[in-house]
XYZ file of C-alpha atoms in Angstrom:
246
model
C -11.604 25.657 -2.574
C -11.274 22.032 -1.389
C -10.005 23.233 2.021
C -12.967 25.596 2.471
C -15.219 22.676 1.633
C -13.551 20.459 4.244
C -13.732 23.164 6.819
C -17.386 23.441 6.290
C -17.990 19.777 6.303
C -16.024 19.293 9.555
C -18.016 22.014 11.343
C -21.291 20.162 10.553
C -20.167 16.597 11.098
C -21.500 14.508 13.995
C -18.631 11.931 13.471
C -15.476 11.961 11.518
C -13.895 8.654 10.456
C -10.142 8.269 9.981
C -8.103 5.314 8.993
C -5.547 5.217 11.948
C -4.206 6.999 14.955
C -1.939 8.943 12.661
C -4.949 10.100 10.626
C -6.656 11.091 13.821
C -3.683 13.253 14.685
C -3.667 14.901 11.285
C -7.328 15.842 11.685
C -6.609 17.320 15.144
C -3.799 19.358 13.754
C -5.629 20.714 10.689
C -9.116 21.280 12.077
C -8.923 22.757 15.508
C -12.710 23.080 15.890
C -13.116 19.253 15.958
C -14.211 17.803 19.264
C -12.401 14.685 20.535
C -15.710 12.702 20.692
C -16.289 13.314 16.898
C -13.169 11.364 15.903
C -13.490 7.527 15.392
C -10.782 5.276 13.955
C -12.049 2.864 11.267
C -9.112 1.027 9.584
C -9.255 0.207 5.889
C -10.115 -3.475 5.004
C -8.937 -5.779 2.243
C -11.755 -6.152 -0.238
C -13.232 -9.675 -0.735
C -13.349 -8.979 -4.512
C -9.604 -9.357 -4.435
C -8.888 -11.747 -1.600
C -11.714 -14.187 -2.354
C -11.613 -14.344 -6.130
C -10.159 -17.214 -8.330
C -6.713 -15.882 -9.379
C -5.875 -15.740 -13.098
C -2.355 -15.381 -14.531
C -1.966 -12.118 -16.565
C -1.680 -12.496 -20.258
C 1.756 -10.744 -20.473
C 5.059 -12.463 -19.835
C 6.030 -12.682 -16.093
C 9.187 -14.233 -14.792
C 8.995 -16.869 -12.008
C 10.506 -14.309 -9.483
C 9.376 -10.632 -9.312
C 8.503 -7.782 -7.036
C 5.070 -6.319 -7.392
C 3.865 -2.742 -7.112
C 0.241 -2.086 -7.989
C -0.254 1.695 -8.178
C -1.271 4.376 -10.590
C 1.753 6.283 -11.945
C 1.184 9.415 -9.789
C 4.362 11.245 -8.583
C 3.450 10.629 -4.941
C 3.417 6.854 -5.519
C 7.195 7.248 -5.981
C 7.890 4.948 -8.910
C 10.902 7.264 -9.455
C 12.384 6.276 -6.104
C 11.837 2.556 -6.801
C 13.586 2.890 -10.225
C 16.660 4.491 -8.411
C 16.786 1.660 -5.909
C 16.619 -1.016 -8.730
C 19.417 0.902 -10.583
C 21.631 0.381 -7.465
C 21.012 -3.413 -7.740
C 21.139 -4.032 -11.488
C 24.720 -5.280 -11.486
C 24.607 -7.377 -8.285
C 21.129 -8.828 -9.073
C 20.854 -8.896 -12.892
C 17.607 -10.864 -12.897
C 15.706 -8.548 -10.540
C 12.294 -7.639 -11.986
C 9.531 -5.343 -10.767
C 5.999 -5.746 -12.131
C 4.515 -2.219 -11.838
C 0.837 -2.534 -12.531
C -1.251 0.593 -13.017
C -2.530 3.317 -15.229
C 0.388 5.044 -16.935
C -1.447 8.245 -17.878
C -0.497 10.003 -14.672
C 1.982 12.660 -13.877
C 4.599 10.278 -12.520
C 5.010 8.124 -15.653
C 7.179 10.410 -17.689
C 9.749 11.034 -14.899
C 9.720 7.269 -14.163
C 10.507 6.453 -17.877
C 13.219 9.085 -18.055
C 15.100 7.375 -15.271
C 14.351 3.930 -16.600
C 15.791 4.772 -19.993
C 18.834 6.735 -18.674
C 19.817 3.864 -16.330
C 19.107 1.137 -18.877
C 16.490 -0.608 -16.689
C 14.186 -1.758 -19.444
C 14.730 -5.485 -18.638
C 14.099 -4.841 -14.873
C 10.487 -3.490 -15.193
C 7.356 -5.011 -16.623
C 4.393 -2.671 -17.119
C 1.195 -4.673 -17.639
C -1.095 -1.660 -17.211
C -4.263 -1.873 -15.142
C -5.010 -5.436 -13.985
C -8.429 -6.849 -13.196
C -8.836 -8.270 -9.729
C -8.289 -11.852 -10.765
C -4.834 -11.017 -12.246
C -4.127 -8.701 -9.301
C -4.694 -11.570 -6.927
C -2.452 -13.853 -8.992
C 0.444 -11.404 -8.841
C 0.036 -11.070 -5.020
C 0.064 -14.922 -4.719
C 3.246 -15.337 -6.810
C 5.251 -12.160 -6.153
C 8.453 -12.311 -4.093
C 7.041 -9.350 -2.172
C 4.939 -6.255 -2.535
C 7.094 -3.146 -2.714
C 5.287 0.095 -1.876
C 7.555 3.175 -1.807
C 4.614 5.668 -1.570
C 4.963 9.061 0.079
C 1.229 9.090 0.954
C -0.841 7.556 3.708
C -1.506 7.512 6.561
C -2.261 3.846 5.557
C -2.817 2.078 2.272
C -4.957 -0.816 0.949
C -2.463 -2.813 -1.137
C -0.478 -4.000 1.975
C -3.833 -5.315 3.426
C -4.478 -7.260 0.157
C -0.946 -8.544 0.115
C -1.067 -9.878 3.710
C -4.429 -11.595 3.048
C -3.008 -13.341 -0.013
C 0.345 -14.439 1.650
C 2.609 -11.875 -0.029
C 5.525 -10.508 1.943
C 5.831 -6.648 2.379
C 8.384 -3.936 1.903
C 6.796 -0.567 2.547
C 7.560 3.142 3.310
C 8.324 3.789 6.933
C 5.878 6.740 7.051
C 2.727 7.892 8.894
C 0.579 4.931 9.974
C 2.212 2.223 7.826
C 4.180 0.593 10.767
C 0.995 0.329 12.814
C -0.933 -1.089 9.828
C 1.661 -3.671 8.848
C 3.364 -4.384 12.140
C 6.068 -7.050 12.107
C 4.747 -8.380 8.720
C 6.855 -5.920 6.718
C 10.316 -4.599 6.195
C 10.481 -0.815 6.210
C 12.557 1.819 4.334
C 12.766 5.569 3.833
C 10.913 6.370 0.697
C 13.277 9.213 -0.248
C 16.377 7.062 0.383
C 17.187 4.870 -2.561
C 20.031 3.152 -0.818
C 17.876 2.173 2.124
C 15.188 0.905 -0.321
C 17.761 -1.080 -2.255
C 19.097 -2.733 0.930
C 15.578 -3.967 1.778
C 15.007 -5.187 -1.808
C 18.219 -7.042 -1.692
C 17.251 -8.816 1.593
C 13.902 -9.926 0.252
C 15.270 -11.082 -3.070
C 18.042 -13.285 -1.496
C 16.484 -14.636 1.747
C 13.801 -17.219 1.334
C 13.510 -17.832 5.069
C 12.802 -14.031 5.620
C 10.085 -13.980 2.967
C 8.357 -17.090 4.475
C 8.507 -15.525 7.926
C 6.911 -12.231 6.659
C 4.341 -14.205 4.848
C 3.269 -16.061 8.006
C 3.300 -12.834 10.046
C 1.086 -11.106 7.397
C -1.459 -13.934 7.344
C -1.684 -13.769 11.149
C -2.835 -10.066 10.929
C -5.562 -10.580 8.385
C -8.318 -10.892 10.946
C -7.734 -7.248 11.814
C -8.428 -6.013 8.344
C -11.097 -8.114 6.742
C -14.484 -6.976 5.483
C -16.409 -8.739 8.270
C -14.532 -7.044 10.963
C -14.855 -3.707 9.076
C -18.675 -4.035 8.956
C -18.810 -4.784 12.702
C -16.809 -1.642 13.468
C -19.009 0.444 11.157
C -22.126 -0.852 12.957
C -20.630 -0.203 16.354
C -19.755 3.386 15.412
C -23.181 4.012 13.865
C -24.930 2.552 16.977
C -22.802 4.697 19.187
C -23.566 7.941 17.269
C -27.320 7.093 17.174
C -27.387 6.414 20.894
C -25.609 9.746 21.651
C -28.020 11.683 19.453
C -31.339 10.155 20.685
C -30.566 9.291 24.324
């Protein structure tokens, strides 16, 4: 039903907005009736509500050093893969902690908890639930890094928020993520817990690396702020109107 709806919408659209070149390619592959001039790339932006708010420390206990993953517990967010990566490091890095913030009433929570309990990882994960934007911003500011092992894309918003708030990145090497994050992130295969664990180990133990990624992320924020987003929207709308009424 959803695919039929999308097919109908695509056939009637004057313009189709996608988040990245990868998203553009996906639309081309799935909807062959789309004309090239219909497709416009409009990257996501980091919302001012997060990046410009006054950060507030969450009420729950948080250690001085932690990784941060803000995501609902859907299976495609791959908390299971992150848990397996942490299991590989629990002996070598006994103080490693991941703050996994998000709604736990989704289909990925039970599999996540099953592995967490079987591997004895209770002390390595803190689950504060859904965080308001002020507490979300605080976690970005203070986290060792954002870790995002998602299977979905093409791009995602948390890396944009993290870069804007000076948080280093470790993200899935899929779809449009390398284009979105550039040299401001370390990349891993989301289905390879050993690869993910290697990246986590590097970030946990290398202060200079984290500082370098932080600087590189901040240098990219002009690409993904709301002001630039609005300018791109205006330019696209003006172009569409010009083509329609010229």
